């Protein structure tokens, strides 16, 4: 039996995606070659890239202003590549500081220009999302993290601003319907909600490019990747194929509306269980709770260790909190079945009755 996989990333993928990916490694589309053995400029692979690109645009309902790129280097490279492409030395970009990942993006941006932290929840250990704050209209862009994977908060309503909006959507991409076209740039490492590690998705509105005077190394320049259809150099072919399979699965299951409904059902069940028993504490502001990553604690550390051990004994993995935060984190990405959340909620209930 498969384990209940609550890993935060890399994380659970649909079983059928894993099977199709394994098949493609052995014999891709019946051509008697492995996916790993064909040229990235062959029609076979170019078709994969094309279909993946089109599915992204379809799911996000984007028009021709938007370009879809599949790049190396993870979301972490985007922390650097965004300001490198978009921020001149003398200019200022606005950043929201709502978690560990966002603060890393801030550090990288400060290498290239001025950073104005327009919102921060750091003073409360990143347990909430800022609401009303000013965004100076001369900011080059506003950067935020749509879902804070480590701290368990999520933007449920995005700021409205005339400043170009940029979001790190690594841990909640394709989990809900949002107005994607209101963003100028969106990016995500694939390994949480859309595939295997090794590729990141970058979706950019072309209108924000070409305004920078800085010299950009060729491989870091978004425009070069657009011109080359993400084939500037050898792309991570296997990771892109797994992303395609995952995108097909999302569409087949009912698209973003279906993913959103499932996330709502799963996260409601889990948070209800947390709220039902005082043995579980969560510091996250209720309105800002993440539907992807629930972070909570059992204050008695011995008891918490016992809880983690029980999860382990019941084939539930990935439940231990992030190393700097501690506690318990249950990640509920798209591919996680409702049954897995039901199973851990039952375990939590039994544990609370026994030890509460
Ligand atoms: C996991 C994660 C990252 C880091 O992604 P890499 O692909 O490892 O660079 C960045 N941002 C968020 C929100 C994440 O969840």
Coordinates of C-alpha atoms and ligand atoms in Angstrom, one line a residue:
X1 CA 0.0 0.0 0.0
X2 CA 1.2 3.5 -0.8
X3 CA 2.1 5.7 2.2
X4 CA 0.1 8.7 3.2
X5 CA 2.5 11.3 1.8
X6 CA 2.4 14.7 3.5
X7 CA 5.8 15.7 2.3
X8 CA 6.3 19.5 1.8
X9 CA 8.3 19.1 -1.4
X10 CA 9.3 17.1 -3.4
X11 CA 5.9 15.7 -2.6
X12 CA 3.1 13.4 -3.7
X13 CA 2.3 13.0 -7.3
X14 CA -0.8 11.2 -8.8
X15 CA -0.2 7.5 -9.1
X16 CA -1.1 7.5 -12.8
X17 CA 1.5 10.3 -13.5
X18 CA 4.2 8.1 -11.9
X19 CA 3.2 5.1 -14.0
X20 CA 3.1 7.2 -17.2
X21 CA 6.5 8.7 -16.4
X22 CA 8.0 5.3 -15.7
X23 CA 6.6 4.0 -19.1
X24 CA 8.1 7.0 -20.9
X25 CA 11.5 6.2 -19.5
X26 CA 11.3 2.7 -20.8
X27 CA 9.6 3.4 -24.1
X28 CA 8.4 6.9 -25.0
X29 CA 5.1 7.0 -26.9
X30 CA 5.9 3.6 -28.5
X31 CA 8.9 4.9 -30.4
X32 CA 11.2 2.3 -28.9
X33 CA 13.4 4.9 -27.4
X34 CA 13.4 6.3 -23.8
X35 CA 12.3 9.8 -23.2
X36 CA 15.8 10.3 -21.8
X37 CA 17.4 9.3 -25.0
X38 CA 15.8 11.6 -27.5
X39 CA 17.1 15.0 -28.5
X40 CA 15.5 18.0 -26.9
X41 CA 15.1 19.6 -30.4
X42 CA 13.4 16.5 -31.8
X43 CA 9.8 16.9 -32.8
X44 CA 9.0 14.3 -30.1
X45 CA 10.2 16.6 -27.3
X46 CA 9.2 19.9 -28.9
X47 CA 5.6 18.6 -28.9
X48 CA 5.9 17.8 -25.2
X49 CA 7.1 21.4 -24.5
X50 CA 4.4 22.9 -26.7
X51 CA 1.6 20.9 -25.1
X52 CA 2.8 21.8 -21.6
X53 CA 3.1 25.5 -22.5
X54 CA -0.5 25.5 -23.9
X55 CA -1.9 23.6 -20.9
X56 CA -0.4 26.2 -18.6
X57 CA -2.0 29.0 -20.6
X58 CA -5.3 27.2 -20.7
X59 CA -5.5 26.5 -17.0
X60 CA -4.4 30.0 -16.1
X61 CA -6.7 31.5 -18.8
X62 CA -3.9 33.8 -20.2
X63 CA -3.8 35.8 -23.4
X64 CA -1.0 36.2 -25.9
X65 CA 0.7 38.8 -23.7
X66 CA 2.0 36.0 -21.6
X67 CA 5.0 33.7 -22.2
X68 CA 5.5 30.4 -20.5
X69 CA 9.0 29.3 -19.7
X70 CA 10.4 26.1 -18.3
X71 CA 13.8 26.9 -16.7
X72 CA 16.5 25.3 -14.6
X73 CA 17.6 26.3 -11.1
X74 CA 14.5 26.1 -9.0
X75 CA 12.4 28.9 -7.5
X76 CA 15.6 30.0 -5.7
X77 CA 17.2 31.0 -9.0
X78 CA 14.1 33.2 -9.7
X79 CA 14.9 35.1 -6.5
X80 CA 17.9 36.4 -8.4
X81 CA 16.8 36.2 -12.0
X82 CA 13.8 38.5 -11.5
X83 CA 15.7 41.5 -10.1
X84 CA 18.5 40.9 -12.6
X85 CA 16.1 41.2 -15.4
X86 CA 13.7 43.8 -14.0
X87 CA 15.4 46.1 -11.5
X88 CA 18.0 48.7 -12.3
X89 CA 20.6 49.6 -9.7
X90 CA 19.1 53.0 -8.9
X91 CA 15.5 51.7 -8.8
X92 CA 13.4 50.3 -6.0
X93 CA 11.3 47.2 -5.9
X94 CA 8.6 46.6 -3.2
X95 CA 8.7 43.3 -1.3
X96 CA 6.3 41.6 1.1
X97 CA 8.2 39.8 3.9
X98 CA 5.9 37.1 5.0
X99 CA 8.1 34.1 5.4
X100 CA 11.4 32.4 5.0
X101 CA 11.2 32.1 1.2
X102 CA 10.1 35.7 0.7
X103 CA 13.0 36.9 2.9
X104 CA 15.4 35.0 0.7
X105 CA 13.9 36.7 -2.3
X106 CA 14.5 40.1 -0.6
X107 CA 18.2 39.2 0.1
X108 CA 18.8 38.4 -3.6
X109 CA 17.0 41.5 -4.9
X110 CA 19.1 43.8 -2.7
X111 CA 22.1 42.6 -4.7
X112 CA 20.7 44.3 -7.8
X113 CA 18.8 47.4 -6.6
X114 CA 16.9 48.9 -3.7
X115 CA 14.4 46.9 -1.8
X116 CA 11.5 48.5 0.0
X117 CA 9.8 46.1 2.4
X118 CA 6.3 47.4 2.2
X119 CA 4.7 44.7 4.4
X120 CA 6.2 42.4 7.0
X121 CA 4.8 39.9 9.5
X122 CA 8.3 39.0 10.8
X123 CA 7.6 40.6 14.3
X124 CA 5.0 37.9 14.8
X125 CA 7.0 35.0 13.5
X126 CA 5.3 35.3 10.1
X127 CA 2.0 34.0 11.5
X128 CA -0.2 36.3 9.4
X129 CA -0.5 38.1 6.1
X130 CA -0.5 41.9 6.0
X131 CA -3.7 43.6 5.0
X132 CA -3.6 47.3 4.4
X133 CA -0.3 48.8 3.4
X134 CA 1.1 51.4 1.0
X135 CA 2.8 50.4 -2.2
X136 CA 4.6 53.5 -3.6
X137 CA 3.5 53.9 -7.2
X138 CA 7.1 54.3 -8.4
X139 CA 8.0 50.8 -7.2
X140 CA 9.4 48.8 -10.1
X141 CA 7.3 45.8 -9.0
X142 CA 5.7 44.2 -5.9
X143 CA 6.9 40.8 -5.0
X144 CA 5.0 38.4 -2.7
X145 CA 4.9 34.7 -1.9
X146 CA 1.3 33.5 -2.6
X147 CA 1.6 30.6 -0.1
X148 CA 4.1 30.5 2.7
X149 CA 5.1 26.8 2.7
X150 CA 7.1 26.9 5.9
X151 CA 4.8 29.1 8.1
X152 CA 1.4 27.9 6.8
X153 CA -0.1 31.2 5.6
X154 CA -1.6 32.0 2.3
X155 CA -2.8 35.2 0.5
X156 CA -6.5 34.8 0.0
X157 CA -6.9 38.2 -1.4
X158 CA -4.1 39.9 -3.4
X159 CA -3.2 43.6 -3.1
X160 CA -4.7 45.8 -5.8
X161 CA -2.1 48.1 -7.2
X162 CA -1.0 49.7 -10.4
X163 CA 2.5 48.4 -9.7
X164 CA 3.4 45.1 -11.6
X165 CA 2.7 42.2 -9.4
X166 CA 5.1 39.3 -9.1
X167 CA 4.4 36.1 -7.1
X168 CA 6.3 33.1 -6.0
X169 CA 3.6 30.5 -6.4
X170 CA 5.8 27.5 -5.7
X171 CA 3.5 25.8 -3.2
X172 CA 0.0 26.7 -4.3
X173 CA 0.2 26.9 -8.1
X174 CA -2.7 25.3 -9.8
X175 CA -4.5 24.7 -6.5
X176 CA -7.1 27.4 -7.0
X177 CA -8.7 29.8 -9.4
X178 CA -7.2 33.2 -9.3
X179 CA -7.0 36.1 -11.7
X180 CA -3.6 35.1 -13.1
X181 CA -3.6 37.8 -15.7
X182 CA -3.4 40.4 -13.0
X183 CA 0.1 39.3 -12.3
X184 CA 3.1 40.4 -14.4
X185 CA 5.3 37.5 -13.5
X186 CA 4.5 34.2 -11.7
X187 CA 7.0 31.4 -10.9
X188 CA 7.1 28.1 -9.2
X189 CA 9.5 25.2 -8.6
X190 CA 7.6 22.2 -10.0
X191 CA 8.2 19.8 -7.1
X192 CA 5.3 20.8 -5.0
X193 CA 2.1 21.0 -7.0
X194 CA 3.1 20.4 -10.6
X195 CA 5.7 17.6 -11.0
X196 CA 9.2 16.5 -10.3
X197 CA 12.2 18.5 -9.0
X198 CA 14.4 20.0 -11.7
X199 CA 12.3 22.5 -13.5
X200 CA 10.6 25.7 -12.6
X201 CA 7.7 27.4 -14.4
X202 CA 8.0 31.1 -15.2
X203 CA 5.0 32.8 -16.7
X204 CA 5.7 36.4 -17.7
X205 CA 3.8 39.2 -19.3
X206 CA 6.1 40.3 -22.1
X207 CA 5.2 44.0 -21.5
X208 CA 7.4 44.2 -18.5
X209 CA 10.6 43.0 -20.3
X210 CA 13.1 45.0 -22.2
X211 CA 13.1 48.0 -19.9
X212 CA 16.4 47.3 -18.1
X213 CA 19.7 48.9 -19.0
X214 CA 21.8 46.3 -17.2
X215 CA 23.8 43.8 -19.2
X216 CA 22.3 40.4 -18.5
X217 CA 24.2 37.1 -19.0
X218 CA 22.6 35.4 -22.0
X219 CA 21.4 32.3 -20.0
X220 CA 19.7 34.5 -17.4
X221 CA 17.8 36.8 -19.9
X222 CA 14.1 35.9 -20.0
X223 CA 13.8 37.4 -23.5
X224 CA 16.4 34.9 -24.8
X225 CA 14.4 32.0 -23.4
X226 CA 11.3 33.4 -24.9
X227 CA 12.9 33.7 -28.3
X228 CA 14.3 30.1 -28.0
X229 CA 11.0 28.6 -26.8
X230 CA 12.7 27.4 -23.6
X231 CA 15.3 25.6 -25.7
X232 CA 18.2 28.0 -25.2
X233 CA 20.2 25.1 -23.8
X234 CA 19.2 21.5 -23.0
X235 CA 16.1 21.8 -20.8
X236 CA 15.4 19.4 -17.9
X237 CA 13.5 17.1 -20.3
X238 CA 12.3 14.5 -17.7
X239 CA 11.0 17.1 -15.3
X240 CA 9.2 18.9 -18.1
X241 CA 7.5 15.7 -19.1
X242 CA 6.4 14.9 -15.6
X243 CA 5.0 18.5 -15.4
X244 CA 3.1 17.8 -18.7
X245 CA 1.6 14.6 -17.2
X246 CA 0.6 16.5 -14.1
X247 CA -1.0 19.3 -16.1
X248 CA -2.9 16.8 -18.1
X249 CA -4.1 15.1 -14.9
X250 CA -5.2 18.5 -13.4
X251 CA -7.2 19.2 -16.6
X252 CA -8.8 15.7 -16.7
X253 CA -9.8 15.9 -13.0
X254 CA -11.7 19.1 -13.6
X255 CA -9.1 21.9 -13.7
X256 CA -8.5 24.5 -11.1
X257 CA -12.1 24.6 -9.9
X258 CA -11.8 21.0 -9.0
X259 CA -8.4 21.4 -7.3
X260 CA -9.8 24.4 -5.3
X261 CA -12.8 22.4 -4.1
X262 CA -10.6 19.5 -3.0
X263 CA -8.2 21.8 -1.2
X264 CA -11.2 23.4 0.6
X265 CA -12.5 20.0 1.7
X266 CA -9.2 18.6 2.8
X267 CA -8.0 21.7 4.7
X268 CA -11.4 22.3 6.4
X269 CA -11.3 18.8 7.7
X270 CA -7.8 19.2 9.0
X271 CA -8.3 22.6 10.6
X272 CA -11.6 21.5 12.2
X273 CA -9.7 18.7 13.8
X274 CA -7.0 21.1 15.1
X275 CA -9.6 23.5 16.4
X276 CA -11.6 20.7 18.1
X277 CA -8.9 19.7 20.5
X278 CA -6.9 22.0 22.7
X279 CA -3.9 19.7 22.6
X280 CA -3.2 21.2 19.2
X281 CA -2.1 24.8 19.0
X282 CA -1.7 27.0 15.9
X283 CA -0.4 30.5 15.9
X284 CA -1.5 31.3 12.3
X285 CA -4.2 33.9 12.0
X286 CA -7.4 32.1 11.1
X287 CA -8.2 34.2 8.0
X288 CA -4.7 33.6 6.6
X289 CA -4.5 29.8 7.0
X290 CA -2.9 28.0 4.1
X291 CA -5.0 25.4 2.3
X292 CA -1.8 23.7 1.3
X293 CA 0.4 23.5 4.4
X294 CA -1.1 23.4 7.9
X295 CA 1.4 24.2 10.6
X296 CA 0.6 23.4 14.3
X297 CA 2.1 22.3 17.5
X298 CA 1.7 20.1 20.5
X299 CA 3.2 22.2 23.3
X300 CA 4.5 19.3 25.3
X301 CA 7.6 18.3 23.3
X302 CA 7.6 14.7 24.5
X303 CA 4.0 14.3 23.4
X304 CA 4.7 15.9 20.1
X305 CA 7.5 13.5 19.5
X306 CA 5.2 10.7 20.4
X307 CA 2.7 12.0 17.9
X308 CA 5.3 12.1 15.1
X309 CA 6.3 8.6 16.0
X310 CA 2.6 7.5 15.7
X311 CA 2.3 9.1 12.3
X312 CA 5.4 7.2 11.2
X313 CA 4.0 3.9 12.6
X314 CA 0.9 4.5 10.6
X315 CA 2.5 5.0 7.2
X316 CA 2.1 8.8 7.4
X317 CA 5.3 10.6 6.3
X318 CA 6.5 14.1 6.0
X319 CA 4.6 15.5 9.0
X320 CA 7.6 17.0 10.9
X321 CA 7.7 20.8 10.7
X322 CA 10.4 22.8 8.9
X323 CA 13.7 22.6 10.7
X324 CA 13.7 26.2 11.9
X325 CA 10.1 26.3 12.9
X326 CA 9.6 22.9 14.5
X327 CA 6.1 21.5 15.3
X328 CA 4.0 19.6 12.8
X329 CA 3.3 20.4 9.2
X330 CA 0.7 18.6 7.1
X331 CA 1.1 19.4 3.4
X332 CA -2.1 18.9 1.3
X333 CA -1.1 19.4 -2.3
X334 CA -3.3 18.7 -5.3
X335 CA -2.4 15.0 -5.6
X336 CA -3.0 14.2 -1.9
X337 CA -6.2 12.2 -1.7
X338 CA -9.0 13.2 0.8
X339 CA -8.6 9.8 2.4
X340 CA -5.1 10.7 3.6
X341 CA -6.4 13.8 5.4
X342 CA -9.2 11.7 6.8
X343 CA -6.6 9.2 8.1
X344 CA -4.4 11.8 9.8
X345 CA -7.5 13.6 11.2
X346 CA -8.6 10.3 12.7
X347 CA -5.2 9.7 14.2
X348 CA -5.2 13.2 15.6
X349 CA -8.6 12.7 17.2
X350 CA -7.6 9.4 18.8
X351 CA -4.4 10.9 20.0
X352 CA -6.1 13.9 21.5
X353 CA -8.7 11.7 23.3
X354 CA -6.0 9.6 24.7
X355 CA -3.5 12.3 25.7
X356 CA -5.5 15.5 25.9
Ligands
LIG1 C1 10.1 25.2 -2.0 C2 10.0 26.7 -2.2 C3 11.0 27.4 -2.8 C4 12.3 26.8 -3.1 O1 12.3 26.1 -4.3 P1 13.5 25.5 -5.0 O2 12.9 24.9 -6.2 O3 14.1 24.5 -4.0 O4 14.5 26.6 -5.3 C5 10.8 28.8 -3.0 N1 9.6 29.4 -2.6 C6 8.6 28.7 -2.1 C7 7.4 29.4 -1.7 C8 8.8 27.3 -1.8 O5 7.8 26.6 -1.3

